[in-house]
Coordinates of C-alpha atoms and ligand atoms in Angstrom, one line a residue:
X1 CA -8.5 74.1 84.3
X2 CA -8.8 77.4 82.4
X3 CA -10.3 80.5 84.7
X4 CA -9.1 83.1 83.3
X5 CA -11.9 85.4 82.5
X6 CA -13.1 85.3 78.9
X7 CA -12.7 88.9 76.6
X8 CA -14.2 89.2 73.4
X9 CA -13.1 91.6 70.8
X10 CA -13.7 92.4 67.1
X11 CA -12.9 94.4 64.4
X12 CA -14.2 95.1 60.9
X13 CA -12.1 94.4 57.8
X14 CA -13.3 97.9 56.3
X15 CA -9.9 98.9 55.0
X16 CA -7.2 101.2 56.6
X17 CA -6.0 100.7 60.0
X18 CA -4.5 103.8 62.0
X19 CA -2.3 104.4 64.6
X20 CA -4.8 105.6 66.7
X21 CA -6.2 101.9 66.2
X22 CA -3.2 99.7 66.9
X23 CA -2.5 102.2 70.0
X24 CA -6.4 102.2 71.5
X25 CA -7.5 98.3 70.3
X26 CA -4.5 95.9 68.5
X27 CA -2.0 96.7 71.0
X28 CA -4.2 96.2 74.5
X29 CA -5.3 92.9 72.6
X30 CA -1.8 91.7 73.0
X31 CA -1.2 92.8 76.5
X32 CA -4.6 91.6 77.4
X33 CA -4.1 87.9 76.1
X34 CA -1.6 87.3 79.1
X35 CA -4.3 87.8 81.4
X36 CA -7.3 86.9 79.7
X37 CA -8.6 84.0 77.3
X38 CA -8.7 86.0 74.5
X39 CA -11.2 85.3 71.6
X40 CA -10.6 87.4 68.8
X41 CA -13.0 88.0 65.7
X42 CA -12.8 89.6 62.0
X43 CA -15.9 90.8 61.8
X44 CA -16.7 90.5 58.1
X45 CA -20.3 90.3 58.3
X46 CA -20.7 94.1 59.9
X47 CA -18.7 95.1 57.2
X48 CA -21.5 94.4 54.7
X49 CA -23.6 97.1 56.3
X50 CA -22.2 99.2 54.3
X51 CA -21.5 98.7 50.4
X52 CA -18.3 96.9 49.7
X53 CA -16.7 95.7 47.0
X54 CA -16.2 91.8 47.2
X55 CA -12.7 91.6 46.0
X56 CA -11.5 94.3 48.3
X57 CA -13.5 92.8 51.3
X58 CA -11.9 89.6 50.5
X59 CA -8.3 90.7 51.2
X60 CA -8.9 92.8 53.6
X61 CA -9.7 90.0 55.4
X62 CA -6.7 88.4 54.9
X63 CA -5.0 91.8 55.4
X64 CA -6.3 92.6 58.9
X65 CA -5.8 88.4 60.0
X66 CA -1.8 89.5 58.6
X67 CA -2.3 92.4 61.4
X68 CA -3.7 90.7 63.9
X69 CA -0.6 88.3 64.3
X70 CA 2.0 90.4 63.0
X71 CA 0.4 92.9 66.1
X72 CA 1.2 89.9 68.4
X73 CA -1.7 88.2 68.9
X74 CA -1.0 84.7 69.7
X75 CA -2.8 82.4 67.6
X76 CA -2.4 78.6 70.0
X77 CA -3.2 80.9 72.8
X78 CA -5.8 82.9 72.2
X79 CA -8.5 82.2 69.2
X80 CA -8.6 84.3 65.9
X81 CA -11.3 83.3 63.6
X82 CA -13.5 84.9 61.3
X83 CA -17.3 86.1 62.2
X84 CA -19.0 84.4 58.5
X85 CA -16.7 80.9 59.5
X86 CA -19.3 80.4 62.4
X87 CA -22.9 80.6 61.5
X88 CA -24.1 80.4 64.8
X89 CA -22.9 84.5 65.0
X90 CA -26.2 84.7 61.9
X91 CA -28.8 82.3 64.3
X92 CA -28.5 83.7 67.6
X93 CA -28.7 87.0 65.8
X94 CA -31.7 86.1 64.5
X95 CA -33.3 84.9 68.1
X96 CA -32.1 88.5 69.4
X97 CA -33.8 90.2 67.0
X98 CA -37.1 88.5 68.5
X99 CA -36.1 90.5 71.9
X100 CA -35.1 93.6 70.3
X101 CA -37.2 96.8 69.4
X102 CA -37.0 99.0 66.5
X103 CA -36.9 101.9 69.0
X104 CA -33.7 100.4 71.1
X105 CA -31.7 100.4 66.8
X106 CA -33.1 103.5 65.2
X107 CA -31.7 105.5 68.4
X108 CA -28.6 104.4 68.1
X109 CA -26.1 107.3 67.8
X110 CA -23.9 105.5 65.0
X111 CA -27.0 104.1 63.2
X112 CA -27.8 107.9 62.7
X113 CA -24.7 108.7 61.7
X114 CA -24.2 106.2 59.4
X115 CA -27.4 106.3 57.9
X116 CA -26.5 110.1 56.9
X117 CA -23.7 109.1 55.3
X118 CA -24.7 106.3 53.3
X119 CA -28.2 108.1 52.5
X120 CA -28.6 105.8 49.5
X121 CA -27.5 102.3 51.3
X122 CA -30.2 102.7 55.0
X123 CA -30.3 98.7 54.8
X124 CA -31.8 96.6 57.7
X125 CA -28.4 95.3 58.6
X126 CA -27.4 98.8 59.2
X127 CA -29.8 99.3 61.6
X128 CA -29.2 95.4 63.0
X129 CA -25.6 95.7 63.3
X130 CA -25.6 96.5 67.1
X131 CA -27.7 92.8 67.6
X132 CA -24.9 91.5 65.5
X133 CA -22.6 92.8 67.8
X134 CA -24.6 91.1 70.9
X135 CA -24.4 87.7 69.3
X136 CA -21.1 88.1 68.8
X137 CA -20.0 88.6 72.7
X138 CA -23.2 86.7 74.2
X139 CA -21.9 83.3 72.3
X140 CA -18.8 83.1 74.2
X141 CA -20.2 84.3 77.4
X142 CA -17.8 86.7 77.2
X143 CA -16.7 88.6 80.3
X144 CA -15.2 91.7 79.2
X145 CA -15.3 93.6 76.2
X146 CA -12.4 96.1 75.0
X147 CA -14.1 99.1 72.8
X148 CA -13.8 102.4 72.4
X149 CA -16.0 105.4 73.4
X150 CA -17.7 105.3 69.7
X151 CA -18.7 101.4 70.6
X152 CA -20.0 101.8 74.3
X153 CA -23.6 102.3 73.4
X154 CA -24.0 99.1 71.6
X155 CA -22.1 97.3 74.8
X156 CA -24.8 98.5 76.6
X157 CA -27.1 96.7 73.9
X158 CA -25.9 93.8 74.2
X159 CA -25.8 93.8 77.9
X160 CA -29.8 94.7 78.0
X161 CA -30.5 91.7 75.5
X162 CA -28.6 89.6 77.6
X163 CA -30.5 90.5 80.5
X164 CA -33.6 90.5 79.4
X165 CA -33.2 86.8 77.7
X166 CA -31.9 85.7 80.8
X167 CA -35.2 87.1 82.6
X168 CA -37.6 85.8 80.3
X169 CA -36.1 82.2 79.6
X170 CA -33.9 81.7 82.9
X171 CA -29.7 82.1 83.0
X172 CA -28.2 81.4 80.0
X173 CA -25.8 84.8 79.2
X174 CA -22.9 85.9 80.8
X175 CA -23.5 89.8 81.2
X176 CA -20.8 91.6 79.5
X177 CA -18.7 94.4 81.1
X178 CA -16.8 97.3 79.0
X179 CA -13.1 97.2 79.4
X180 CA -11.8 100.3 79.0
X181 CA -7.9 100.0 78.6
X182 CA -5.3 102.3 80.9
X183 CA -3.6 104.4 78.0
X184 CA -6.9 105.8 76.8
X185 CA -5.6 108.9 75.6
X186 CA -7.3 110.0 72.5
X187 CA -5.0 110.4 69.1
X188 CA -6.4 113.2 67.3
X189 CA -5.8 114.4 63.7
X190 CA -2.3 115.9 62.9
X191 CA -3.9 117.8 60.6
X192 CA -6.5 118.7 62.7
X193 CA -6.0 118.1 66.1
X194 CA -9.0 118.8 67.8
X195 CA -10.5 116.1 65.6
X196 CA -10.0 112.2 66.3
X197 CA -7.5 110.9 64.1
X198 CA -9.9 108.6 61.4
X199 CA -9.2 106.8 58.1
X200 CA -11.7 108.7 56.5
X201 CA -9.7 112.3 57.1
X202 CA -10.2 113.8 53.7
X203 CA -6.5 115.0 54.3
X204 CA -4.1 112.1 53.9
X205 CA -1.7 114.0 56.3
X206 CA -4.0 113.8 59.1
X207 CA -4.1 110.0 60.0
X208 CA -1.1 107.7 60.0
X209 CA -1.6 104.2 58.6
X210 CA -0.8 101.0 59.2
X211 CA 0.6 100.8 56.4
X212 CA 2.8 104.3 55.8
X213 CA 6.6 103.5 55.5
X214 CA 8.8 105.1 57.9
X215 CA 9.5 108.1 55.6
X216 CA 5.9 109.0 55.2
X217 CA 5.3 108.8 59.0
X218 CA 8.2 110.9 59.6
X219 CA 7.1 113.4 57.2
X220 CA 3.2 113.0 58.3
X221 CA 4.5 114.3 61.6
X222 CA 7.0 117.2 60.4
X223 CA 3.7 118.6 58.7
X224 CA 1.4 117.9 62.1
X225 CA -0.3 121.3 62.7
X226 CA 0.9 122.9 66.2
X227 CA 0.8 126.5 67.6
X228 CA 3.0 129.9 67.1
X229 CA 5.1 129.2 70.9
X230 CA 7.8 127.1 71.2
X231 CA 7.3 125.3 74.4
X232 CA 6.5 121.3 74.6
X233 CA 3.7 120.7 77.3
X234 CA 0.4 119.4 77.8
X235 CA -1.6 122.2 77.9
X236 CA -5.5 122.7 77.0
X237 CA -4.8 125.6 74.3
X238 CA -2.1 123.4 72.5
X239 CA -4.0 120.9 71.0
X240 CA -1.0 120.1 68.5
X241 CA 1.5 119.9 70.9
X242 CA -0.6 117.8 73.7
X243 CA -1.4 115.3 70.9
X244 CA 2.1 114.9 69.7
X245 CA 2.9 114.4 73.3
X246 CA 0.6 111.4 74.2
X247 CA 1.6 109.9 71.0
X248 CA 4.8 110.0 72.3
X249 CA 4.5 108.3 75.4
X250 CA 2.3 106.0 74.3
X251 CA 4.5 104.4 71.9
X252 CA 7.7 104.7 74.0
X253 CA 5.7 104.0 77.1
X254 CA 7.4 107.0 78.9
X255 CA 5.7 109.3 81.6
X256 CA 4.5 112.8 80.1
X257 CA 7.0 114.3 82.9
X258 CA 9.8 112.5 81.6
X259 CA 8.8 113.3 77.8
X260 CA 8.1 117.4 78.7
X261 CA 11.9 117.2 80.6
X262 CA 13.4 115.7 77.6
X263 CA 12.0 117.9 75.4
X264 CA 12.7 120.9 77.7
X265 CA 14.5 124.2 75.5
X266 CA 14.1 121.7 72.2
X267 CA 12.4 123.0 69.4
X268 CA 9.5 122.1 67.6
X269 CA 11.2 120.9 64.4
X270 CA 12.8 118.5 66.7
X271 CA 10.2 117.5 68.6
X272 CA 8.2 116.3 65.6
X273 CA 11.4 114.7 64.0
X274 CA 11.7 112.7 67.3
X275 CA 8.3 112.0 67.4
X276 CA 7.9 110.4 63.6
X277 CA 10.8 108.2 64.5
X278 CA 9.4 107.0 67.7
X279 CA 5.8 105.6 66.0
X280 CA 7.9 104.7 62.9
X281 CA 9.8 102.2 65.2
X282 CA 6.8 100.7 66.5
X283 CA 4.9 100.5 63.2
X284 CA 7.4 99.6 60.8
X285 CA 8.1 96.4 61.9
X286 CA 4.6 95.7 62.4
X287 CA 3.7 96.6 58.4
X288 CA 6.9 94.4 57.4
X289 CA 5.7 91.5 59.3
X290 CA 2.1 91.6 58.4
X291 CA 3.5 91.8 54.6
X292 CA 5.4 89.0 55.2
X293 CA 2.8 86.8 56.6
X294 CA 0.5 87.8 53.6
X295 CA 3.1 85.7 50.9
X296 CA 1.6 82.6 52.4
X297 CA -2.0 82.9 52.2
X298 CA -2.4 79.3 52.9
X299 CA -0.8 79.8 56.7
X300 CA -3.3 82.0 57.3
X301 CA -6.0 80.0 55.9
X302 CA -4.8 77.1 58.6
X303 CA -4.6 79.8 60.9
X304 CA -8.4 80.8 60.8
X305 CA -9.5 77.0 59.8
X306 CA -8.1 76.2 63.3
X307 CA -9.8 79.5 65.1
X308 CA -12.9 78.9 63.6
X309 CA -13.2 75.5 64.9
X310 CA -12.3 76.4 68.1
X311 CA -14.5 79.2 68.5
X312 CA -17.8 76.8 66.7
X313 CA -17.2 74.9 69.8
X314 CA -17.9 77.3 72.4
X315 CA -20.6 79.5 70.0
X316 CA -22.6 76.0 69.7
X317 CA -22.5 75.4 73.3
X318 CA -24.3 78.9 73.9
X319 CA -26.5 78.5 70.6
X320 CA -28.0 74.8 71.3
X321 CA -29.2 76.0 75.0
X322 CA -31.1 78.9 73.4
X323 CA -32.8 76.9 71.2
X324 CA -33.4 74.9 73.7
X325 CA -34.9 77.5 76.1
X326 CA -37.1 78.8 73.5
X327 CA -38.4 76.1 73.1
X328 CA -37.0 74.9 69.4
X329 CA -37.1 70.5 68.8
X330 CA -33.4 69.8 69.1
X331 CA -32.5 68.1 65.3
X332 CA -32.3 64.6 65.8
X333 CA -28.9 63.3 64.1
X334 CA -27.3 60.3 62.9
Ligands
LIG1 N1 -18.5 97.2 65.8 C1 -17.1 97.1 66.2 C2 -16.4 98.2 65.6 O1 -16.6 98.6 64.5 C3 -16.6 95.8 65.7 C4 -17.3 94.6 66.4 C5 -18.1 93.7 65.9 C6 -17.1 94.3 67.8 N2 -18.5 92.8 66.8 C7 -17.9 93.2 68.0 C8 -16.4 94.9 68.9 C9 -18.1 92.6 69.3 C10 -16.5 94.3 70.1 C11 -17.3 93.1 70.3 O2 -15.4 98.7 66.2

Protein backbone atom coordinates (compact mmCIF):
# COMPACT_ATOMS: atom_id res chain seq x y z
CA UNK A 1 0.00 0.00 0.00
CA UNK A 2 1.13 3.53 -1.00
CA UNK A 3 1.42 6.07 2.25
CA UNK A 4 3.52 8.33 1.24
CA UNK A 5 2.05 11.67 1.62
CA UNK A 6 0.59 13.12 -1.54
CA UNK A 7 2.31 16.76 -3.01
CA UNK A 8 0.84 18.63 -5.66
CA UNK A 9 2.64 21.05 -7.83
CA UNK A 10 2.03 23.06 -11.04
CA UNK A 11 3.40 25.25 -13.29
CA UNK A 12 2.18 27.50 -16.17
CA UNK A 13 3.37 26.95 -19.69
CA UNK A 14 3.83 30.93 -20.10
CA UNK A 15 7.10 30.84 -21.87
CA UNK A 16 10.69 31.19 -20.46
CA UNK A 17 11.91 29.22 -17.61
CA UNK A 18 14.85 30.63 -15.42
CA UNK A 19 17.35 29.46 -13.26
CA UNK A 20 15.95 30.89 -10.43
CA UNK A 21 12.92 28.43 -11.47
CA UNK A 22 14.65 25.13 -11.98
CA UNK A 23 16.71 26.00 -8.58
CA UNK A 24 13.43 27.15 -6.35
CA UNK A 25 10.58 24.60 -8.09
CA UNK A 26 11.90 21.90 -10.97
CA UNK A 27 14.79 20.79 -9.02
CA UNK A 28 13.00 20.20 -5.36
CA UNK A 29 10.34 18.39 -7.56
CA UNK A 30 12.87 15.75 -8.35
CA UNK A 31 14.22 15.45 -4.88
CA UNK A 32 10.80 15.52 -3.53
CA UNK A 33 9.44 12.57 -5.70
CA UNK A 34 11.65 10.08 -3.52
CA UNK A 35 9.77 10.94 -0.61
CA UNK A 36 6.48 11.94 -1.75
CA UNK A 37 3.82 10.66 -4.34
CA UNK A 38 4.32 13.31 -6.58
CA UNK A 39 1.47 14.57 -8.91
CA UNK A 40 2.67 16.98 -11.27
CA UNK A 41 0.47 19.42 -13.51
CA UNK A 42 0.99 21.83 -16.62
CA UNK A 43 -1.17 24.21 -15.84
CA UNK A 44 -2.39 25.39 -19.21
CA UNK A 45 -5.64 26.65 -18.27
CA UNK A 46 -4.08 29.55 -15.84
CA UNK A 47 -2.16 30.46 -18.62
CA UNK A 48 -5.26 31.73 -20.49
CA UNK A 49 -5.66 34.49 -17.85
CA UNK A 50 -3.67 36.31 -19.69
CA UNK A 51 -3.73 36.78 -23.63
CA UNK A 52 -1.80 34.14 -25.44
CA UNK A 53 -1.23 33.22 -28.61
CA UNK A 54 -2.51 29.64 -29.38
CA UNK A 55 0.37 28.37 -31.39
CA UNK A 56 2.93 29.48 -28.87
CA UNK A 57 0.74 28.12 -25.96
CA UNK A 58 0.58 24.99 -27.76
CA UNK A 59 4.38 24.18 -27.65
CA UNK A 60 5.06 25.59 -24.77
CA UNK A 61 3.23 22.94 -23.55
CA UNK A 62 5.16 20.46 -25.05
CA UNK A 63 8.23 22.52 -24.19
CA UNK A 64 7.83 22.66 -20.44
CA UNK A 65 6.49 18.50 -20.41
CA UNK A 66 10.32 18.28 -22.45
CA UNK A 67 11.49 20.10 -19.00
CA UNK A 68 9.74 18.53 -16.72
CA UNK A 69 11.47 14.96 -17.54
CA UNK A 70 14.54 16.19 -18.93
CA UNK A 71 14.64 18.04 -15.04
CA UNK A 72 14.19 14.38 -13.72
CA UNK A 73 10.88 13.98 -13.02
CA UNK A 74 10.06 10.46 -13.13
CA UNK A 75 7.10 9.89 -15.25
CA UNK A 76 6.01 5.73 -13.95
CA UNK A 77 6.66 7.11 -10.59
CA UNK A 78 5.18 10.16 -10.06
CA UNK A 79 2.17 11.55 -12.44
CA UNK A 80 2.70 14.39 -15.09
CA UNK A 81 -0.41 15.32 -16.86
CA UNK A 82 -1.86 18.33 -18.20
CA UNK A 83 -4.57 20.64 -16.23
CA UNK A 84 -7.15 20.94 -19.68
CA UNK A 85 -6.67 16.74 -20.10
CA UNK A 86 -8.84 16.51 -16.83
CA UNK A 87 -12.05 18.44 -16.85
CA UNK A 88 -12.84 17.76 -13.43
CA UNK A 89 -9.92 20.75 -12.62
CA UNK A 90 -13.03 23.20 -14.72
CA UNK A 91 -16.16 21.50 -12.48
CA UNK A 92 -14.92 21.50 -9.08
CA UNK A 93 -13.76 24.96 -10.01
CA UNK A 94 -17.02 25.88 -10.74
CA UNK A 95 -18.58 24.37 -7.27
CA UNK A 96 -15.75 26.57 -5.42
CA UNK A 97 -16.67 29.52 -6.98
CA UNK A 98 -20.23 28.98 -5.18
CA UNK A 99 -18.07 29.21 -1.72
CA UNK A 100 -15.90 31.92 -2.74
CA UNK A 101 -16.46 35.82 -2.43
CA UNK A 102 -15.54 38.58 -4.74
CA UNK A 103 -13.85 40.17 -1.76
CA UNK A 104 -11.45 36.95 -0.80
CA UNK A 105 -10.18 37.47 -5.40
CA UNK A 106 -10.15 41.16 -5.89
CA UNK A 107 -7.72 41.32 -2.71
CA UNK A 108 -5.46 39.21 -3.89
CA UNK A 109 -2.00 40.74 -4.14
CA UNK A 110 -1.16 39.17 -7.75
CA UNK A 111 -4.70 39.79 -9.06
CA UNK A 112 -3.74 43.52 -8.46
CA UNK A 113 -0.68 43.25 -9.95
CA UNK A 114 -1.72 41.62 -12.82
CA UNK A 115 -4.63 43.47 -13.47
CA UNK A 116 -2.19 46.65 -13.75
CA UNK A 117 -0.28 45.12 -16.10
CA UNK A 118 -2.70 43.73 -18.46
CA UNK A 119 -5.02 46.98 -18.01
CA UNK A 120 -6.78 46.08 -21.19
CA UNK A 121 -7.19 42.08 -20.61
CA UNK A 122 -9.00 42.41 -16.35
CA UNK A 123 -10.99 39.01 -17.44
CA UNK A 124 -12.93 36.98 -14.81
CA UNK A 125 -10.49 34.24 -15.01
CA UNK A 126 -7.91 36.61 -13.87
CA UNK A 127 -9.59 37.30 -10.94
CA UNK A 128 -10.69 33.27 -10.60
CA UNK A 129 -7.34 31.95 -11.09
CA UNK A 130 -6.51 31.50 -7.30
CA UNK A 131 -10.05 29.00 -7.22
CA UNK A 132 -8.42 27.41 -10.12
CA UNK A 133 -5.57 26.83 -8.17
CA UNK A 134 -7.70 25.29 -5.14
CA UNK A 135 -9.32 22.74 -7.51
CA UNK A 136 -6.26 21.87 -8.66
CA UNK A 137 -4.64 20.68 -5.05
CA UNK A 138 -8.16 19.95 -3.31
CA UNK A 139 -8.81 17.02 -6.18
CA UNK A 140 -5.94 15.04 -5.18
CA UNK A 141 -6.30 15.65 -1.58
CA UNK A 142 -3.11 16.82 -1.74
CA UNK A 143 -0.92 17.03 1.32
CA UNK A 144 1.68 19.46 0.67
CA UNK A 145 2.21 22.01 -1.72
CA UNK A 146 5.77 23.33 -2.96
CA UNK A 147 5.41 27.22 -4.01
CA UNK A 148 7.13 30.08 -3.73
CA UNK A 149 6.66 33.26 -1.60
CA UNK A 150 4.70 35.02 -4.69
CA UNK A 151 2.12 31.84 -4.50
CA UNK A 152 1.56 31.53 -0.58
CA UNK A 153 -1.45 33.78 -0.48
CA UNK A 154 -3.48 31.70 -2.82
CA UNK A 155 -2.29 28.38 -0.72
CA UNK A 156 -3.91 29.99 1.87
CA UNK A 157 -7.11 30.21 -0.47
CA UNK A 158 -7.30 27.13 -1.17
CA UNK A 159 -6.82 25.95 2.36
CA UNK A 160 -9.99 28.36 3.54
CA UNK A 161 -12.20 26.82 0.61
CA UNK A 162 -11.25 23.65 1.79
CA UNK A 163 -12.23 24.26 5.11
CA UNK A 164 -15.10 25.95 4.83
CA UNK A 165 -16.60 23.09 2.28
CA UNK A 166 -15.60 20.60 4.68
CA UNK A 167 -17.67 22.71 7.40
CA UNK A 168 -20.64 23.25 5.53
CA UNK A 169 -21.09 19.79 3.68
CA UNK A 170 -19.02 17.35 6.20
CA UNK A 171 -15.14 16.01 5.45
CA UNK A 172 -14.44 15.64 2.04
CA UNK A 173 -10.81 17.80 1.52
CA UNK A 174 -7.59 17.13 2.63
CA UNK A 175 -6.32 20.59 4.06
CA UNK A 176 -3.25 21.55 2.25
CA UNK A 177 0.07 22.59 3.84
CA UNK A 178 2.87 24.99 2.08
CA UNK A 179 6.10 23.21 1.60
CA UNK A 180 8.63 25.45 1.58
CA UNK A 181 11.89 23.77 0.31
CA UNK A 182 15.48 24.00 2.34
CA UNK A 183 17.65 25.88 -0.29
CA UNK A 184 15.23 28.86 -0.36
CA UNK A 185 17.63 31.34 -1.06
CA UNK A 186 16.41 33.92 -3.37
CA UNK A 187 18.15 34.34 -7.08
CA UNK A 188 18.10 37.85 -7.80
CA UNK A 189 18.80 39.71 -11.08
CA UNK A 190 22.42 39.86 -12.30
CA UNK A 191 21.72 42.86 -13.68
CA UNK A 192 19.98 44.06 -10.93
CA UNK A 193 20.55 42.32 -7.97
CA UNK A 194 18.41 43.61 -5.54
CA UNK A 195 15.66 42.60 -7.85
CA UNK A 196 14.35 38.79 -8.18
CA UNK A 197 15.73 37.36 -11.09
CA UNK A 198 12.31 37.19 -13.62
CA UNK A 199 11.69 36.35 -17.33
CA UNK A 200 10.24 39.50 -17.87
CA UNK A 201 13.70 41.58 -16.92
CA UNK A 202 13.57 44.07 -19.71
CA UNK A 203 17.40 43.44 -19.72
CA UNK A 204 18.18 40.10 -21.22
CA UNK A 205 21.47 40.01 -19.15
CA UNK A 206 19.61 39.86 -15.98
CA UNK A 207 17.86 36.39 -15.96
CA UNK A 208 19.50 33.19 -17.16
CA UNK A 209 17.23 30.85 -19.19
CA UNK A 210 16.57 27.57 -19.48
CA UNK A 211 17.43 27.66 -22.51
CA UNK A 212 20.85 29.92 -22.86
CA UNK A 213 23.81 27.77 -24.13
CA UNK A 214 26.76 27.58 -22.03
CA UNK A 215 28.50 30.50 -23.68
CA UNK A 216 25.70 32.85 -23.00
CA UNK A 217 25.48 31.81 -19.35
CA UNK A 218 29.13 32.24 -18.94
CA UNK A 219 28.98 35.53 -20.42
CA UNK A 220 25.54 36.49 -18.59
CA UNK A 221 27.63 36.05 -15.46
CA UNK A 222 31.02 37.92 -16.55
CA UNK A 223 28.54 41.01 -17.06
CA UNK A 224 26.60 40.27 -13.45
CA UNK A 225 26.69 43.77 -11.77
CA UNK A 226 28.83 43.62 -8.36
CA UNK A 227 30.50 46.27 -6.23
CA UNK A 228 34.04 48.41 -6.44
CA UNK A 229 35.92 45.87 -3.45
CA UNK A 230 37.36 42.81 -4.24
CA UNK A 231 36.44 40.50 -1.54
CA UNK A 232 33.90 37.34 -2.06
CA UNK A 233 31.50 37.14 1.04
CA UNK A 234 28.00 37.23 1.94
CA UNK A 235 27.52 40.45 3.15
CA UNK A 236 24.22 42.72 3.24
CA UNK A 237 25.89 45.79 1.24
CA UNK A 238 27.14 43.33 -1.61
CA UNK A 239 24.16 42.38 -3.14
CA UNK A 240 26.17 41.23 -6.33
CA UNK A 241 28.50 39.32 -4.77
CA UNK A 242 25.98 37.52 -2.08
CA UNK A 243 23.83 36.49 -5.06
CA UNK A 244 26.55 35.13 -7.09
CA UNK A 245 27.48 33.24 -3.99
CA UNK A 246 24.14 31.35 -3.27
CA UNK A 247 24.01 30.69 -6.91
CA UNK A 248 26.98 29.03 -6.40
CA UNK A 249 26.23 26.73 -3.79
CA UNK A 250 23.16 26.04 -4.74
CA UNK A 251 24.15 24.41 -7.95
CA UNK A 252 27.25 22.73 -6.58
CA UNK A 253 25.55 21.98 -3.37
CA UNK A 254 28.59 23.41 -1.40
CA UNK A 255 28.51 25.23 2.08
CA UNK A 256 28.82 29.20 1.77
CA UNK A 257 32.02 28.57 4.13
CA UNK A 258 33.50 26.28 1.84
CA UNK A 259 32.67 28.52 -1.33
CA UNK A 260 33.96 32.05 0.59
CA UNK A 261 37.49 29.80 1.48
CA UNK A 262 37.76 28.81 -2.08
CA UNK A 263 37.29 31.92 -3.35
CA UNK A 264 39.55 33.50 -0.64
CA UNK A 265 42.45 36.23 -2.35
CA UNK A 266 40.51 35.28 -6.01
CA UNK A 267 39.33 37.97 -7.97
CA UNK A 268 36.19 38.94 -9.16
CA UNK A 269 36.81 38.16 -12.84
CA UNK A 270 37.37 34.70 -11.62
CA UNK A 271 34.82 34.39 -9.40
CA UNK A 272 32.21 35.01 -12.06
CA UNK A 273 34.06 32.86 -14.73
CA UNK A 274 33.81 29.96 -12.08
CA UNK A 275 30.48 30.77 -11.32
CA UNK A 276 29.03 30.70 -15.19
CA UNK A 277 30.64 27.35 -15.49
CA UNK A 278 29.16 25.94 -12.45
CA UNK A 279 25.25 26.75 -13.52
CA UNK A 280 26.34 26.06 -17.21
CA UNK A 281 27.10 22.44 -15.99
CA UNK A 282 23.91 21.92 -14.38
CA UNK A 283 21.79 23.53 -17.13
CA UNK A 284 23.34 22.51 -20.22
CA UNK A 285 22.61 19.10 -20.05
CA UNK A 286 19.20 19.77 -18.91
CA UNK A 287 18.43 22.22 -22.31
CA UNK A 288 20.18 19.27 -24.43
CA UNK A 289 17.91 16.73 -23.05
CA UNK A 290 14.73 18.47 -23.07
CA UNK A 291 15.66 19.32 -26.93
CA UNK A 292 16.12 15.91 -27.40
CA UNK A 293 12.91 14.65 -25.99
CA UNK A 294 11.10 17.40 -28.10
CA UNK A 295 12.13 15.30 -31.66
CA UNK A 296 9.48 12.83 -30.59
CA UNK A 297 6.44 14.59 -29.96
CA UNK A 298 4.53 11.44 -29.93
CA UNK A 299 6.55 10.08 -26.63
CA UNK A 300 5.46 12.87 -25.01
CA UNK A 301 1.97 12.66 -26.14
CA UNK A 302 2.02 8.78 -24.49
CA UNK A 303 3.67 10.40 -21.78
CA UNK A 304 0.75 12.83 -20.73
CA UNK A 305 -2.04 10.33 -22.28
CA UNK A 306 -0.80 8.02 -19.56
CA UNK A 307 -0.63 10.94 -16.65
CA UNK A 308 -3.86 12.19 -17.52
CA UNK A 309 -5.56 9.00 -17.00
CA UNK A 310 -3.98 8.46 -13.94
CA UNK A 311 -4.52 11.63 -12.41
CA UNK A 312 -8.73 11.42 -13.91
CA UNK A 313 -8.82 8.65 -11.53
CA UNK A 314 -8.08 10.21 -8.40
CA UNK A 315 -9.65 13.91 -9.54
CA UNK A 316 -13.06 11.83 -10.13
CA UNK A 317 -12.89 10.18 -6.95
CA UNK A 318 -12.76 13.76 -5.16
CA UNK A 319 -15.25 15.31 -7.81
CA UNK A 320 -18.22 12.60 -7.66
CA UNK A 321 -18.27 12.97 -3.58
CA UNK A 322 -18.79 16.71 -4.02
CA UNK A 323 -21.45 16.33 -6.18
CA UNK A 324 -22.65 14.10 -4.14
CA UNK A 325 -22.57 16.24 -0.92
CA UNK A 326 -24.12 19.07 -2.63
CA UNK A 327 -26.56 17.40 -3.34
CA UNK A 328 -26.29 16.88 -7.45
CA UNK A 329 -28.47 13.37 -8.94
CA UNK A 330 -25.51 11.16 -9.69
CA UNK A 331 -25.92 10.44 -13.80
CA UNK A 332 -27.23 7.25 -14.19
CA UNK A 333 -24.97 5.24 -16.83
CA UNK A 334 -25.16 2.33 -19.05
N1 LIG B 1 -0.13 29.58 -10.01
C1 LIG B 1 1.08 28.81 -10.01
C2 LIG B 1 2.24 29.65 -10.51
O1 LIG B 1 2.08 30.43 -11.41
C3 LIG B 1 0.93 27.56 -10.86
C4 LIG B 1 -0.12 26.66 -10.29
C5 LIG B 1 -1.34 26.40 -10.84
C6 LIG B 1 -0.02 25.92 -9.09
N2 LIG B 1 -2.01 25.51 -10.05
C7 LIG B 1 -1.24 25.19 -8.97
C8 LIG B 1 0.99 25.78 -8.14
C9 LIG B 1 -1.47 24.35 -7.89
C10 LIG B 1 0.73 24.95 -7.03
C11 LIG B 1 -0.47 24.24 -6.93
O2 LIG B 1 3.33 29.50 -10.00
Amino acid sequence: MEDKKRLFSAIQPSGILTLGNYLGALRNFRLLQDDYEGIFSIADLHSLTVRQDPAVLRKNTYELAALYIACGIDPERSILFVQSHVSAHAELSWILNTICYPGELSRMTQFKEKSRAHEDNVNMGLMDYPVLMAADILLYQADLVPVGADQKQHLELSRDLAIRFNNRYGETFTVPEAFIGKTAAKIMSLADPLKKMSKSDANLNGFISIDDDKDAIVRKFKRAVTDSENEIVLREDKPGISNLLNIYCAVTSKSLAEAEKEFEGKGYGDFKLKVGEAVAEVIDPIRIEKNKLLQNKDYIDELLKSGAERAEKIAYKTLNKVYKKVGLVPRKRG
